GROMACS .gro file of C-alpha atoms in nm:
model
  240
    1MET     CA    1   0.154   1.720  -2.919
    2ALA     CA    2  -0.118   1.477  -3.018
    3MET     CA    3  -0.326   1.758  -3.165
    4LYS     CA    4  -0.024   1.885  -3.355
    5GLY     CA    5   0.002   1.537  -3.501
    6GLY     CA    6  -0.348   1.555  -3.646
    7VAL     CA    7  -0.565   1.431  -3.356
    8ASP     CA    8  -0.854   1.669  -3.292
    9GLU     CA    9  -0.995   1.755  -2.949
   10ARG     CA   10  -1.298   1.528  -2.989
   11GLU     CA   11  -1.081   1.227  -3.071
   12LEU     CA   12  -0.845   1.302  -2.785
   13GLY     CA   13  -1.135   1.336  -2.541
   14SER     CA   14  -1.285   1.007  -2.663
   15PHE     CA   15  -0.949   0.834  -2.610
   16THR     CA   16  -0.892   0.960  -2.255
   17LYS     CA   17  -1.251   0.879  -2.157
   18LYS     CA   18  -1.237   0.527  -2.297
   19GLU     CA   19  -0.891   0.434  -2.171
   20PHE     CA   20  -0.877   0.615  -1.837
   21GLY     CA   21  -1.229   0.732  -1.752
   22VAL     CA   22  -1.107   1.093  -1.760
   23SER     CA   23  -1.290   1.366  -1.947
   24LEU     CA   24  -1.107   1.658  -2.101
   25PRO     CA   25  -1.173   1.975  -1.901
   26ALA     CA   26  -1.467   2.165  -2.047
   27LYS     CA   27  -1.274   2.491  -2.037
   28GLY     CA   28  -0.946   2.343  -2.157
   29PHE     CA   29  -0.790   2.377  -1.811
   30TYR     CA   30  -0.515   2.160  -1.667
   31TYR     CA   31  -0.248   2.182  -1.400
   32ARG     CA   32   0.127   2.216  -1.447
   33LEU     CA   33   0.336   2.078  -1.165
   34GLU     CA   34   0.665   2.218  -1.047
   35GLY     CA   35   0.866   1.935  -0.896
   36PRO     CA   36   1.179   1.963  -0.683
   37THR     CA   37   1.404   1.842  -0.967
   38ASP     CA   38   1.419   1.869  -1.344
   39VAL     CA   39   1.356   1.497  -1.373
   40CYS     CA   40   1.034   1.521  -1.170
   41ARG     CA   41   0.908   1.815  -1.375
   42GLU     CA   42   0.994   1.644  -1.702
   43GLN     CA   43   0.808   1.322  -1.626
   44PHE     CA   44   0.506   1.454  -1.435
   45GLU     CA   45   0.451   1.807  -1.557
   46ASP     CA   46   0.103   1.820  -1.712
   47VAL     CA   47  -0.193   1.685  -1.515
   48TRP     CA   48  -0.565   1.662  -1.589
   49VAL     CA   49  -0.795   1.653  -1.287
   50ASP     CA   50  -1.139   1.494  -1.319
   51GLY     CA   51  -1.308   1.443  -0.982
   52ASP     CA   52  -1.117   1.167  -0.803
   53ARG     CA   53  -0.904   1.091  -1.108
   54LEU     CA   54  -0.571   1.228  -1.223
   55LEU     CA   55  -0.425   1.179  -1.570
   56VAL     CA   56  -0.059   1.262  -1.621
   57ALA     CA   57   0.086   1.305  -1.969
   58ALA     CA   58   0.451   1.199  -1.953
   59GLY     CA   59   0.596   1.290  -2.289
   60ALA     CA   60   0.408   1.228  -2.612
   61GLU     CA   61   0.320   0.860  -2.575
   62ILE     CA   62   0.289   0.765  -2.205
   63PHE     CA   63  -0.002   0.839  -1.972
   64TYR     CA   64  -0.021   0.762  -1.601
   65SER     CA   65  -0.367   0.731  -1.449
   66PHE     CA   66  -0.439   0.764  -1.077
   67VAL     CA   67  -0.767   0.720  -0.894
   68ARG     CA   68  -0.860   0.781  -0.532
   69THR     CA   69  -0.997   0.450  -0.408
   70ALA     CA   70  -1.070   0.551  -0.049
   71ASP     CA   71  -1.042   0.862   0.161
   72PRO     CA   72  -0.820   0.762   0.456
   73LYS     CA   73  -0.988   1.031   0.665
   74VAL     CA   74  -1.320   0.848   0.641
   75PRO     CA   75  -1.339   0.610   0.939
   76PHE     CA   76  -1.401   0.240   0.886
   77PRO     CA   77  -1.569   0.075   1.186
   78GLU     CA   78  -1.361  -0.240   1.129
   79LEU     CA   79  -1.039  -0.045   1.189
   80ALA     CA   80  -1.137   0.065   1.541
   81GLY     CA   81  -1.006   0.418   1.496
   82LEU     CA   82  -0.695   0.341   1.290
   83THR     CA   83  -0.634   0.524   0.960
   84ALA     CA   84  -0.601   0.314   0.647
   85SER     CA   85  -0.295   0.327   0.424
   86HIS     CA   86  -0.342   0.365   0.051
   87LEU     CA   87  -0.412   0.104  -0.213
   88PRO     CA   88  -0.233  -0.016  -0.413
   89TYR     CA   89   0.013  -0.116  -0.141
   90ASP     CA   90   0.369  -0.144  -0.277
   91THR     CA   91   0.601  -0.348  -0.055
   92ASP     CA   92   0.918  -0.234  -0.234
   93ILE     CA   93   0.838   0.136  -0.199
   94PHE     CA   94   0.787   0.091   0.174
   95ALA     CA   95   1.100  -0.122   0.216
   96ASN     CA   96   1.325   0.105   0.009
   97HIS     CA   97   1.198   0.448   0.108
   98CYS     CA   98   1.010   0.427   0.437
   99ALA     CA   99   1.121   0.135   0.653
  100ALA     CA  100   1.442   0.304   0.771
  101GLN     CA  101   1.251   0.620   0.860
  102VAL     CA  102   0.977   0.459   1.068
  103GLY     CA  103   1.197   0.203   1.243
  104LEU     CA  104   1.491   0.225   1.480
  105ALA     CA  105   1.671  -0.108   1.503
  106GLY     CA  106   1.616  -0.278   1.834
  107GLU     CA  107   1.403   0.003   1.975
  108LEU     CA  108   1.046   0.120   1.963
  109GLN     CA  109   0.976   0.297   1.638
  110ARG     CA  110   0.951   0.673   1.677
  111GLU     CA  111   0.872   0.855   1.350
  112LEU     CA  112   0.570   0.664   1.230
  113ASP     CA  113   0.425   0.954   1.032
  114LYS     CA  114   0.724   1.001   0.802
  115CYS     CA  115   0.559   0.829   0.504
  116SER     CA  116   0.196   0.916   0.565
  117PRO     CA  117  -0.060   0.942   0.420
  118VAL     CA  118   0.046   0.671   0.171
  119PHE     CA  119   0.176   0.453   0.455
  120ASN     CA  120   0.002   0.523   0.785
  121SER     CA  121   0.229   0.318   1.009
  122TYR     CA  122   0.141   0.177   1.350
  123ILE     CA  123   0.338  -0.015   1.608
  124ALA     CA  124   0.188  -0.305   1.802
  125LYS     CA  125   0.251  -0.278   2.175
  126LYS     CA  126   0.141  -0.503   2.460
  127GLU     CA  127  -0.047  -0.219   2.626
  128SER     CA  128  -0.240  -0.123   2.313
  129THR     CA  129  -0.619  -0.129   2.345
  130ASN     CA  130  -0.674  -0.160   1.969
  131TYR     CA  131  -0.787  -0.511   1.880
  132ILE     CA  132  -0.587  -0.516   1.553
  133ALA     CA  133  -0.266  -0.430   1.736
  134GLN     CA  134  -0.335  -0.712   1.981
  135LEU     CA  135  -0.399  -0.960   1.699
  136VAL     CA  136  -0.078  -0.852   1.525
  137GLY     CA  137   0.131  -0.882   1.842
  138ASN     CA  138  -0.008  -1.216   1.958
  139HIS     CA  139  -0.024  -1.397   1.624
  140ASP     CA  140   0.186  -1.708   1.561
  141TYR     CA  141   0.354  -1.617   1.231
  142ARG     CA  142   0.573  -1.926   1.237
  143ARG     CA  143   0.268  -2.149   1.234
  144GLY     CA  144   0.137  -1.945   0.941
  145GLY     CA  145   0.450  -2.025   0.740
  146ALA     CA  146   0.642  -1.694   0.760
  147SER     CA  147   1.014  -1.714   0.689
  148PHE     CA  148   1.264  -1.661   0.976
  149ALA     CA  149   0.986  -1.638   1.235
  150ASP     CA  150   1.139  -1.872   1.494
  151HIS     CA  151   1.268  -1.592   1.719
  152TYR     CA  152   0.988  -1.351   1.636
  153SER     CA  153   0.666  -1.541   1.680
  154THR     CA  154   0.470  -1.456   1.879
  155PRO     CA  155   0.603  -1.097   1.882
  156PHE     CA  156   0.481  -0.994   2.226
  157SER     CA  157   0.622  -1.306   2.387
  158HIS     CA  158   0.963  -1.221   2.232
  159ASN     CA  159   0.942  -0.854   2.329
  160GLN     CA  160   0.906  -0.753   1.963
  161HIS     CA  161   0.701  -0.461   1.828
  162PRO     CA  162   0.569  -0.520   1.475
  163VAL     CA  163   0.510  -0.226   1.243
  164PHE     CA  164   0.183  -0.268   1.060
  165HIS     CA  165  -0.045  -0.097   0.809
  166VAL     CA  166  -0.419  -0.145   0.783
  167LEU     CA  167  -0.576  -0.122   0.438
  168PRO     CA  168  -0.927  -0.013   0.336
  169PRO     CA  169  -1.159  -0.305   0.425
  170LEU     CA  170  -1.317  -0.526   0.160
  171LYS     CA  171  -1.678  -0.596   0.263
  172GLY     CA  172  -1.583  -0.616   0.629
  173ILE     CA  173  -1.249  -0.791   0.574
  174VAL     CA  174  -0.947  -0.603   0.707
  175VAL     CA  175  -0.610  -0.666   0.541
  176VAL     CA  176  -0.304  -0.585   0.751
  177ARG     CA  177   0.054  -0.574   0.627
  178VAL     CA  178   0.297  -0.667   0.905
  179ASN     CA  179   0.667  -0.579   0.884
  180ASP     CA  180   0.948  -0.689   1.113
  181LEU     CA  181   1.177  -0.389   1.166
  182GLY     CA  182   1.309  -0.483   1.508
  183ALA     CA  183   1.625  -0.683   1.435
  184LYS     CA  184   1.948  -0.508   1.539
  185THR     CA  185   2.176  -0.719   1.317
  186LYS     CA  186   2.168  -1.049   1.132
  187GLU     CA  187   2.374  -1.189   1.418
  188ASP     CA  188   2.092  -1.084   1.651
  189ARG     CA  189   1.835  -1.277   1.447
  190GLU     CA  190   1.712  -1.308   1.092
  191VAL     CA  191   1.440  -1.062   0.992
  192MET     CA  192   1.100  -1.222   0.946
  193GLY     CA  193   0.958  -1.179   0.597
  194GLY     CA  194   0.665  -0.939   0.573
  195VAL     CA  195   0.317  -1.092   0.567
  196TYR     CA  196  -0.041  -0.998   0.493
  197LEU     CA  197  -0.306  -1.094   0.748
  198SER     CA  198  -0.676  -1.102   0.671
  199ILE     CA  199  -0.913  -1.034   0.959
  200LYS     CA  200  -1.285  -1.105   0.960
  201SER     CA  201  -1.524  -1.060   1.252
  202GLY     CA  202  -1.234  -0.982   1.483
  203LYS     CA  203  -1.035  -1.297   1.404
  204ILE     CA  204  -0.739  -1.370   1.177
  205VAL     CA  205  -0.860  -1.583   0.887
  206ASP     CA  206  -0.553  -1.619   0.666
  207GLN     CA  207  -0.184  -1.531   0.634
  208LEU     CA  208  -0.009  -1.456   0.303
  209ASN     CA  209   0.372  -1.483   0.319
  210GLU     CA  210   0.455  -1.301  -0.004
  211ARG     CA  211   0.629  -0.978  -0.099
  212CYS     CA  212   0.365  -0.900  -0.358
  213ASN     CA  213   0.179  -0.573  -0.402
  214LEU     CA  214  -0.190  -0.552  -0.315
  215THR     CA  215  -0.398  -0.365  -0.574
  216GLU     CA  216  -0.722  -0.171  -0.529
  217LYS     CA  217  -0.897  -0.489  -0.652
  218TYR     CA  218  -0.735  -0.684  -0.364
  219THR     CA  219  -0.522  -0.885  -0.604
  220CYS     CA  220  -0.163  -0.945  -0.499
  221VAL     CA  221   0.068  -0.897  -0.800
  222ASP     CA  222   0.440  -0.964  -0.845
  223GLU     CA  223   0.703  -0.713  -0.960
  224ASP     CA  224   0.595  -0.765  -1.322
  225ASN     CA  225   0.232  -0.694  -1.228
  226ASN     CA  226   0.133  -1.059  -1.275
  227PRO     CA  227  -0.158  -1.163  -1.047
  228GLN     CA  228  -0.050  -1.416  -0.782
  229PHE     CA  229  -0.327  -1.419  -0.520
  230GLN     CA  230  -0.681  -1.289  -0.486
  231LEU     CA  231  -0.851  -1.200  -0.159
  232LEU     CA  232  -1.190  -1.370  -0.139
  233GLU     CA  233  -1.496  -1.252   0.052
  234THR     CA  234  -1.432  -1.540   0.294
  235GLY     CA  235  -1.108  -1.370   0.396
  236LYS     CA  236  -0.894  -1.640   0.232
  237PHE     CA  237  -0.617  -1.563  -0.017
  238LYS     CA  238  -0.662  -1.774  -0.332
  239ARG     CA  239  -0.360  -1.858  -0.547
  240LEU     CA  240  -0.417  -1.761  -0.910
   0.00000   0.00000   0.00000
């Protein structure tokens, strides 16, 4: 449609390279997706593939750009065998589309792979030999300022089983998102707000009690994509 409007191939290629880091295919080849619904096909039909980058043309004016920031199949020594979830990490997508699938109220979670590979969910158990699971289960979230943590912290001492996601490490720093999915009802207890933990050299360094989304640059942004916190190489979260 752009070329029909007078933009030539060279200009279009220069635009996509400058704005998105995506080159036009040398042989003029692209993919056409067939989604499960008409809406999906309409919005995400035409896709350019350039190495680890995808460029989706949604209509005549909107482009969506995606980049693979880490291969979750590549092991990170800091994760002790766990598989990283994807960045950016969107708390609302997990809460609205995945939490009910990976958690059974009041019981041990059963279907942890329902939202993988975007969310590779794990459950912290007392018998776990993974050091991250032990840190998650024995951490004092109330002392770290988490909301409604009185009857949750520490989880293992209250017979709770946190669901958590590990994210690709930043120079040896592991960020873990911890979610409380164990409350049966509000009468049982209030649900603790989700938190981010930063772990360095096997110890928890900081706790961020925000429902913000962590980007591939390790910046936590609000629902309007405004930066709120930045993870530093010290493991601390700095308010912006």
